[in-house]
Amino acid sequence: MFRAARRKARGGRKRVNLALQGGGAHGAFTWGVLDALLEDGRLEFEAISGTSAGAMNAAITASGLCKGGAEGARAALRAFWRDVAVDGHIPDAARGVVELMLTPWKLGAAARQNLLDATRNVFSPYELNPLDINPLRSVVEGHIDFAALREHEGPQLFIAATSVRSGKIRVFTRPETTADVLMASAALPFLFRAVDIDGEPYWDGGFMGNPALFPFFTNTDVEDVVLVQINPIERDEVPESAVDIMERVNEITFNGPLLNEFRAIEFVARLIEAGALSGSRYKSIRMHRIEDQSRLDDFGAASKLKANWAFFAKLHEIGRDAAFRFLDEHFDAIGERGTLDLRAAIDPMPANGGKG
């Protein structure tokens, strides 16, 4: 409480757009970030964009805010992550499914190997999961009043999913948000069937937007975007095992759309600075990032941890630390300048300049 009071005393409220990456169980890191930002109270969320686990966090946050303000959102997030843990309130018959879903890349060699075997043998979710069990649905439906979410005022929502037929992104807004939309945003193709919405099948939104940033540019007048990033863009080591190679391929695939948006933002900023877009509808976006990859890397390929409450609580703690550190270092810059170096983020040369 003392830390929050001290931070509030340092400055007034500032409006930002929040962008929440997906990343399975590592979404509990994002829960920690949100918990800290809501406790601190100096950032007002104009809009939240989320994909997969980021979409869950976004919708739970918006739902909690409309019912009980910041403290309501904090309580809603904690309750959701407590119930979604494999030692939470998920029915016994569904625990194996949710464990696979939450740990496709980062949290346990056995689960990752099962997924690898499934893809190698050309199994599909129509064979592996013939009853189309998605234990997250019941948890989500139990924690979000979707009718109230769509009707109440609050931060805009932008939830990304990928059209199976066209391969294009679809961004669902707050008035469109349903349990089906959240399930679609998190529908990993080798684990779950495509989710049908208005006759169109959708897969995980991370293929085309993890998370989508472009809705901020035309739907809000806020120029500061705070990205909560849980998937590493760069890694020093070269993967050699089949599982590690699959992990890195997934990281690259799901970061690709984000890097493309970084390039677009940086390009527009340079044009504006040069006066080439004077009087246009384009605006210069100030990007910020909250992450702690050095600590998240501790739960990499060798980890045997599962998606249980103790693990979620640890990620929550790491996320809170990262958020408070970001506020200490960069709060004053919000509204003034970006704190994420986009040129460095998109530079094609490796961090060591190609040496080594």
mmCIF file with all atom_site columns, N, CA and C in Angstrom, residues 230-272:
data_model
loop_
_atom_site.group_PDB
_atom_site.id
_atom_site.type_symbol
_atom_site.label_atom_id
_atom_site.label_alt_id
_atom_site.label_comp_id
_atom_site.label_asym_id
_atom_site.label_entity_id
_atom_site.label_seq_id
_atom_site.pdbx_PDB_ins_code
_atom_site.Cartn_x
_atom_site.Cartn_y
_atom_site.Cartn_z
_atom_site.occupancy
_atom_site.B_iso_or_equiv
_atom_site.pdbx_formal_charge
_atom_site.auth_seq_id
_atom_site.auth_comp_id
_atom_site.auth_asym_id
_atom_site.auth_atom_id
_atom_site.pdbx_PDB_model_num
ATOM 1   N N  . ILE A 1 230 ? 5.571  -11.065 -23.654 1.00 0.00 ? 230 ILE A N  1
ATOM 2   C CA . ILE A 1 230 ? 5.996  -12.270 -22.943 1.00 0.00 ? 230 ILE A CA 1
ATOM 3   C C  . ILE A 1 230 ? 6.707  -13.266 -23.857 1.00 0.00 ? 230 ILE A C  1
ATOM 4   N N  . ASN A 1 231 ? 6.717  -13.010 -25.159 1.00 0.00 ? 231 ASN A N  1
ATOM 5   C CA . ASN A 1 231 ? 7.425  -13.878 -26.104 1.00 0.00 ? 231 ASN A CA 1
ATOM 6   C C  . ASN A 1 231 ? 8.707  -13.188 -26.549 1.00 0.00 ? 231 ASN A C  1
ATOM 7   N N  . PRO A 1 232 ? 9.865  -13.789 -26.353 1.00 0.00 ? 232 PRO A N  1
ATOM 8   C CA . PRO A 1 232 ? 11.122 -13.125 -26.714 1.00 0.00 ? 232 PRO A CA 1
ATOM 9   C C  . PRO A 1 232 ? 11.269 -12.970 -28.217 1.00 0.00 ? 232 PRO A C  1
ATOM 10  N N  . ILE A 1 233 ? 11.734 -11.798 -28.637 1.00 0.00 ? 233 ILE A N  1
ATOM 11  C CA . ILE A 1 233 ? 12.019 -11.570 -30.048 1.00 0.00 ? 233 ILE A CA 1
ATOM 12  C C  . ILE A 1 233 ? 13.384 -12.161 -30.398 1.00 0.00 ? 233 ILE A C  1
ATOM 13  N N  . GLU A 1 234 ? 14.357 -11.960 -29.525 1.00 0.00 ? 234 GLU A N  1
ATOM 14  C CA . GLU A 1 234 ? 15.714 -12.435 -29.782 1.00 0.00 ? 234 GLU A CA 1
ATOM 15  C C  . GLU A 1 234 ? 16.117 -13.502 -28.772 1.00 0.00 ? 234 GLU A C  1
ATOM 16  N N  . ARG A 1 235 ? 16.939 -14.435 -29.224 1.00 0.00 ? 235 ARG A N  1
ATOM 17  C CA . ARG A 1 235 ? 17.568 -15.414 -28.348 1.00 0.00 ? 235 ARG A CA 1
ATOM 18  C C  . ARG A 1 235 ? 19.020 -15.585 -28.786 1.00 0.00 ? 235 ARG A C  1
ATOM 19  N N  . ASP A 1 236 ? 19.895 -15.746 -27.837 1.00 0.00 ? 236 ASP A N  1
ATOM 20  C CA . ASP A 1 236 ? 21.314 -15.887 -28.149 1.00 0.00 ? 236 ASP A CA 1
ATOM 21  C C  . ASP A 1 236 ? 21.660 -17.288 -28.636 1.00 0.00 ? 236 ASP A C  1
ATOM 22  N N  . GLU A 1 237 ? 21.008 -18.301 -28.038 1.00 0.00 ? 237 GLU A N  1
ATOM 23  C CA . GLU A 1 237 ? 21.387 -19.672 -28.354 1.00 0.00 ? 237 GLU A CA 1
ATOM 24  C C  . GLU A 1 237 ? 20.670 -20.160 -29.605 1.00 0.00 ? 237 GLU A C  1
ATOM 25  N N  . VAL A 1 238 ? 21.294 -21.111 -30.299 1.00 0.00 ? 238 VAL A N  1
ATOM 26  C CA . VAL A 1 238 ? 20.679 -21.748 -31.454 1.00 0.00 ? 238 VAL A CA 1
ATOM 27  C C  . VAL A 1 238 ? 20.081 -23.073 -31.009 1.00 0.00 ? 238 VAL A C  1
ATOM 28  N N  . PRO A 1 239 ? 18.772 -23.285 -31.183 1.00 0.00 ? 239 PRO A N  1
ATOM 29  C CA . PRO A 1 239 ? 18.149 -24.523 -30.724 1.00 0.00 ? 239 PRO A CA 1
ATOM 30  C C  . PRO A 1 239 ? 18.625 -25.715 -31.540 1.00 0.00 ? 239 PRO A C  1
ATOM 31  N N  . GLU A 1 240 ? 18.759 -26.854 -30.892 1.00 0.00 ? 240 GLU A N  1
ATOM 32  C CA . GLU A 1 240 ? 19.216 -28.056 -31.573 1.00 0.00 ? 240 GLU A CA 1
ATOM 33  C C  . GLU A 1 240 ? 18.254 -29.228 -31.425 1.00 0.00 ? 240 GLU A C  1
ATOM 34  N N  . SER A 1 241 ? 17.600 -29.354 -30.285 1.00 0.00 ? 241 SER A N  1
ATOM 35  C CA . SER A 1 241 ? 16.656 -30.459 -30.114 1.00 0.00 ? 241 SER A CA 1
ATOM 36  C C  . SER A 1 241 ? 15.366 -30.147 -30.867 1.00 0.00 ? 241 SER A C  1
ATOM 37  N N  . ALA A 1 242 ? 14.594 -31.200 -31.158 1.00 0.00 ? 242 ALA A N  1
ATOM 38  C CA . ALA A 1 242 ? 13.346 -31.015 -31.892 1.00 0.00 ? 242 ALA A CA 1
ATOM 39  C C  . ALA A 1 242 ? 12.380 -30.114 -31.133 1.00 0.00 ? 242 ALA A C  1
ATOM 40  N N  . VAL A 1 243 ? 12.299 -30.312 -29.822 1.00 0.00 ? 243 VAL A N  1
ATOM 41  C CA . VAL A 1 243 ? 11.382 -29.509 -29.018 1.00 0.00 ? 243 VAL A CA 1
ATOM 42  C C  . VAL A 1 243 ? 11.820 -28.056 -28.995 1.00 0.00 ? 243 VAL A C  1
ATOM 43  N N  . ASP A 1 244 ? 13.133 -27.810 -28.792 1.00 0.00 ? 244 ASP A N  1
ATOM 44  C CA . ASP A 1 244 ? 13.622 -26.434 -28.741 1.00 0.00 ? 244 ASP A CA 1
ATOM 45  C C  . ASP A 1 244 ? 13.460 -25.737 -30.088 1.00 0.00 ? 244 ASP A C  1
ATOM 46  N N  . ILE A 1 245 ? 13.656 -26.487 -31.176 1.00 0.00 ? 245 ILE A N  1
ATOM 47  C CA . ILE A 1 245 ? 13.452 -25.907 -32.506 1.00 0.00 ? 245 ILE A CA 1
ATOM 48  C C  . ILE A 1 245 ? 11.988 -25.508 -32.677 1.00 0.00 ? 245 ILE A C  1
ATOM 49  N N  . MET A 1 246 ? 11.076 -26.373 -32.254 1.00 0.00 ? 246 MET A N  1
ATOM 50  C CA . MET A 1 246 ? 9.658  -26.042 -32.368 1.00 0.00 ? 246 MET A CA 1
ATOM 51  C C  . MET A 1 246 ? 9.316  -24.808 -31.543 1.00 0.00 ? 246 MET A C  1
ATOM 52  N N  . GLU A 1 247 ? 9.877  -24.697 -30.342 1.00 0.00 ? 247 GLU A N  1
ATOM 53  C CA . GLU A 1 247 ? 9.633  -23.534 -29.503 1.00 0.00 ? 247 GLU A CA 1
ATOM 54  C C  . GLU A 1 247 ? 10.066 -22.253 -30.209 1.00 0.00 ? 247 GLU A C  1
ATOM 55  N N  . ARG A 1 248 ? 11.262 -22.293 -30.806 1.00 0.00 ? 248 ARG A N  1
ATOM 56  C CA . ARG A 1 248 ? 11.787 -21.075 -31.436 1.00 0.00 ? 248 ARG A CA 1
ATOM 57  C C  . ARG A 1 248 ? 10.992 -20.729 -32.689 1.00 0.00 ? 248 ARG A C  1
ATOM 58  N N  . VAL A 1 249 ? 10.580 -21.744 -33.465 1.00 0.00 ? 249 VAL A N  1
ATOM 59  C CA . VAL A 1 249 ? 9.737  -21.492 -34.634 1.00 0.00 ? 249 VAL A CA 1
ATOM 60  C C  . VAL A 1 249 ? 8.440  -20.825 -34.213 1.00 0.00 ? 249 VAL A C  1
ATOM 61  N N  . ASN A 1 250 ? 7.849  -21.300 -33.131 1.00 0.00 ? 250 ASN A N  1
ATOM 62  C CA . ASN A 1 250 ? 6.614  -20.701 -32.643 1.00 0.00 ? 250 ASN A CA 1
ATOM 63  C C  . ASN A 1 250 ? 6.833  -19.253 -32.203 1.00 0.00 ? 250 ASN A C  1
ATOM 64  N N  . GLU A 1 251 ? 7.929  -18.999 -31.514 1.00 0.00 ? 251 GLU A N  1
ATOM 65  C CA . GLU A 1 251 ? 8.221  -17.631 -31.083 1.00 0.00 ? 251 GLU A CA 1
ATOM 66  C C  . GLU A 1 251 ? 8.362  -16.698 -32.277 1.00 0.00 ? 251 GLU A C  1
ATOM 67  N N  . ILE A 1 252 ? 9.104  -17.136 -33.292 1.00 0.00 ? 252 ILE A N  1
ATOM 68  C CA . ILE A 1 252 ? 9.303  -16.303 -34.479 1.00 0.00 ? 252 ILE A CA 1
ATOM 69  C C  . ILE A 1 252 ? 7.984  -16.074 -35.201 1.00 0.00 ? 252 ILE A C  1
ATOM 70  N N  . THR A 1 253 ? 7.197  -17.150 -35.354 1.00 0.00 ? 253 THR A N  1
ATOM 71  C CA . THR A 1 253 ? 5.916  -17.038 -36.049 1.00 0.00 ? 253 THR A CA 1
ATOM 72  C C  . THR A 1 253 ? 4.985  -16.060 -35.357 1.00 0.00 ? 253 THR A C  1
ATOM 73  N N  . PHE A 1 254 ? 4.882  -16.179 -34.047 1.00 0.00 ? 254 PHE A N  1
ATOM 74  C CA . PHE A 1 254 ? 3.920  -15.362 -33.308 1.00 0.00 ? 254 PHE A CA 1
ATOM 75  C C  . PHE A 1 254 ? 4.434  -13.959 -33.014 1.00 0.00 ? 254 PHE A C  1
ATOM 76  N N  . ASN A 1 255 ? 5.708  -13.685 -33.248 1.00 0.00 ? 255 ASN A N  1
ATOM 77  C CA . ASN A 1 255 ? 6.222  -12.319 -33.125 1.00 0.00 ? 255 ASN A CA 1
ATOM 78  C C  . ASN A 1 255 ? 6.257  -11.588 -34.465 1.00 0.00 ? 255 ASN A C  1
ATOM 79  N N  . GLY A 1 256 ? 6.133  -12.335 -35.582 1.00 0.00 ? 256 GLY A N  1
ATOM 80  C CA . GLY A 1 256 ? 6.244  -11.721 -36.897 1.00 0.00 ? 256 GLY A CA 1
ATOM 81  C C  . GLY A 1 256 ? 5.290  -10.559 -37.128 1.00 0.00 ? 256 GLY A C  1
ATOM 82  N N  . PRO A 1 257 ? 3.991  -10.722 -36.873 1.00 0.00 ? 257 PRO A N  1
ATOM 83  C CA . PRO A 1 257 ? 3.058  -9.600  -37.087 1.00 0.00 ? 257 PRO A CA 1
ATOM 84  C C  . PRO A 1 257 ? 3.385  -8.379  -36.224 1.00 0.00 ? 257 PRO A C  1
ATOM 85  N N  . LEU A 1 258 ? 3.848  -8.614  -34.996 1.00 0.00 ? 258 LEU A N  1
ATOM 86  C CA . LEU A 1 258 ? 4.196  -7.505  -34.122 1.00 0.00 ? 258 LEU A CA 1
ATOM 87  C C  . LEU A 1 258 ? 5.374  -6.717  -34.693 1.00 0.00 ? 258 LEU A C  1
ATOM 88  N N  . LEU A 1 259 ? 6.387  -7.406  -35.184 1.00 0.00 ? 259 LEU A N  1
ATOM 89  C CA . LEU A 1 259 ? 7.531  -6.715  -35.781 1.00 0.00 ? 259 LEU A CA 1
ATOM 90  C C  . LEU A 1 259 ? 7.115  -5.926  -37.009 1.00 0.00 ? 259 LEU A C  1
ATOM 91  N N  . ASN A 1 260 ? 6.192  -6.451  -37.796 1.00 0.00 ? 260 ASN A N  1
ATOM 92  C CA . ASN A 1 260 ? 5.698  -5.712  -38.960 1.00 0.00 ? 260 ASN A CA 1
ATOM 93  C C  . ASN A 1 260 ? 5.013  -4.416  -38.531 1.00 0.00 ? 260 ASN A C  1
ATOM 94  N N  . GLU A 1 261 ? 4.270  -4.478  -37.432 1.00 0.00 ? 261 GLU A N  1
ATOM 95  C CA . GLU A 1 261 ? 3.626  -3.256  -36.955 1.00 0.00 ? 261 GLU A CA 1
ATOM 96  C C  . GLU A 1 261 ? 4.656  -2.280  -36.394 1.00 0.00 ? 261 GLU A C  1
ATOM 97  N N  . PHE A 1 262 ? 5.693  -2.800  -35.745 1.00 0.00 ? 262 PHE A N  1
ATOM 98  C CA . PHE A 1 262 ? 6.789  -1.930  -35.304 1.00 0.00 ? 262 PHE A CA 1
ATOM 99  C C  . PHE A 1 262 ? 7.379  -1.173  -36.501 1.00 0.00 ? 262 PHE A C  1
ATOM 100 N N  . ARG A 1 263 ? 7.599  -1.890  -37.609 1.00 0.00 ? 263 ARG A N  1
ATOM 101 C CA . ARG A 1 263 ? 8.172  -1.257  -38.787 1.00 0.00 ? 263 ARG A CA 1
ATOM 102 C C  . ARG A 1 263 ? 7.263  -0.148  -39.314 1.00 0.00 ? 263 ARG A C  1
ATOM 103 N N  . ALA A 1 264 ? 5.970  -0.418  -39.345 1.00 0.00 ? 264 ALA A N  1
ATOM 104 C CA . ALA A 1 264 ? 5.018  0.584   -39.840 1.00 0.00 ? 264 ALA A CA 1
ATOM 105 C C  . ALA A 1 264 ? 4.999  1.814   -38.938 1.00 0.00 ? 264 ALA A C  1
ATOM 106 N N  . ILE A 1 265 ? 4.996  1.600   -37.634 1.00 0.00 ? 265 ILE A N  1
ATOM 107 C CA . ILE A 1 265 ? 4.981  2.726   -36.690 1.00 0.00 ? 265 ILE A CA 1
ATOM 108 C C  . ILE A 1 265 ? 6.244  3.560   -36.836 1.00 0.00 ? 265 ILE A C  1
ATOM 109 N N  . GLU A 1 266 ? 7.375  2.880   -36.923 1.00 0.00 ? 266 GLU A N  1
ATOM 110 C CA . GLU A 1 266 ? 8.658  3.599   -37.043 1.00 0.00 ? 266 GLU A CA 1
ATOM 111 C C  . GLU A 1 266 ? 8.732  4.363   -38.354 1.00 0.00 ? 266 GLU A C  1
ATOM 112 N N  . PHE A 1 267 ? 8.236  3.776   -39.440 1.00 0.00 ? 267 PHE A N  1
ATOM 113 C CA . PHE A 1 267 ? 8.257  4.422   -40.754 1.00 0.00 ? 267 PHE A CA 1
ATOM 114 C C  . PHE A 1 267 ? 7.381  5.670   -40.756 1.00 0.00 ? 267 PHE A C  1
ATOM 115 N N  . VAL A 1 268 ? 6.182  5.555   -40.214 1.00 0.00 ? 268 VAL A N  1
ATOM 116 C CA . VAL A 1 268 ? 5.278  6.709   -40.160 1.00 0.00 ? 268 VAL A CA 1
ATOM 117 C C  . VAL A 1 268 ? 5.884  7.809   -39.296 1.00 0.00 ? 268 VAL A C  1
ATOM 118 N N  . ALA A 1 269 ? 6.508  7.443   -38.186 1.00 0.00 ? 269 ALA A N  1
ATOM 119 C CA . ALA A 1 269 ? 7.130  8.447   -37.316 1.00 0.00 ? 269 ALA A CA 1
ATOM 120 C C  . ALA A 1 269 ? 8.208  9.217   -38.051 1.00 0.00 ? 269 ALA A C  1
ATOM 121 N N  . ARG A 1 270 ? 9.006  8.527   -38.858 1.00 0.00 ? 270 ARG A N  1
ATOM 122 C CA . ARG A 1 270 ? 10.051 9.219   -39.624 1.00 0.00 ? 270 ARG A CA 1
ATOM 123 C C  . ARG A 1 270 ? 9.450  10.142  -40.665 1.00 0.00 ? 270 ARG A C  1
ATOM 124 N N  . LEU A 1 271 ? 8.373  9.726   -41.315 1.00 0.00 ? 271 LEU A N  1
ATOM 125 C CA . LEU A 1 271 ? 7.720  10.580  -42.301 1.00 0.00 ? 271 LEU A CA 1
ATOM 126 C C  . LEU A 1 271 ? 7.122  11.824  -41.655 1.00 0.00 ? 271 LEU A C  1
ATOM 127 N N  . ILE A 1 272 ? 6.511  11.645  -40.497 1.00 0.00 ? 272 ILE A N  1
ATOM 128 C CA . ILE A 1 272 ? 5.942  12.792  -39.785 1.00 0.00 ? 272 ILE A CA 1
ATOM 129 C C  . ILE A 1 272 ? 7.042  13.760  -39.372 1.00 0.00 ? 272 ILE A C  1
#
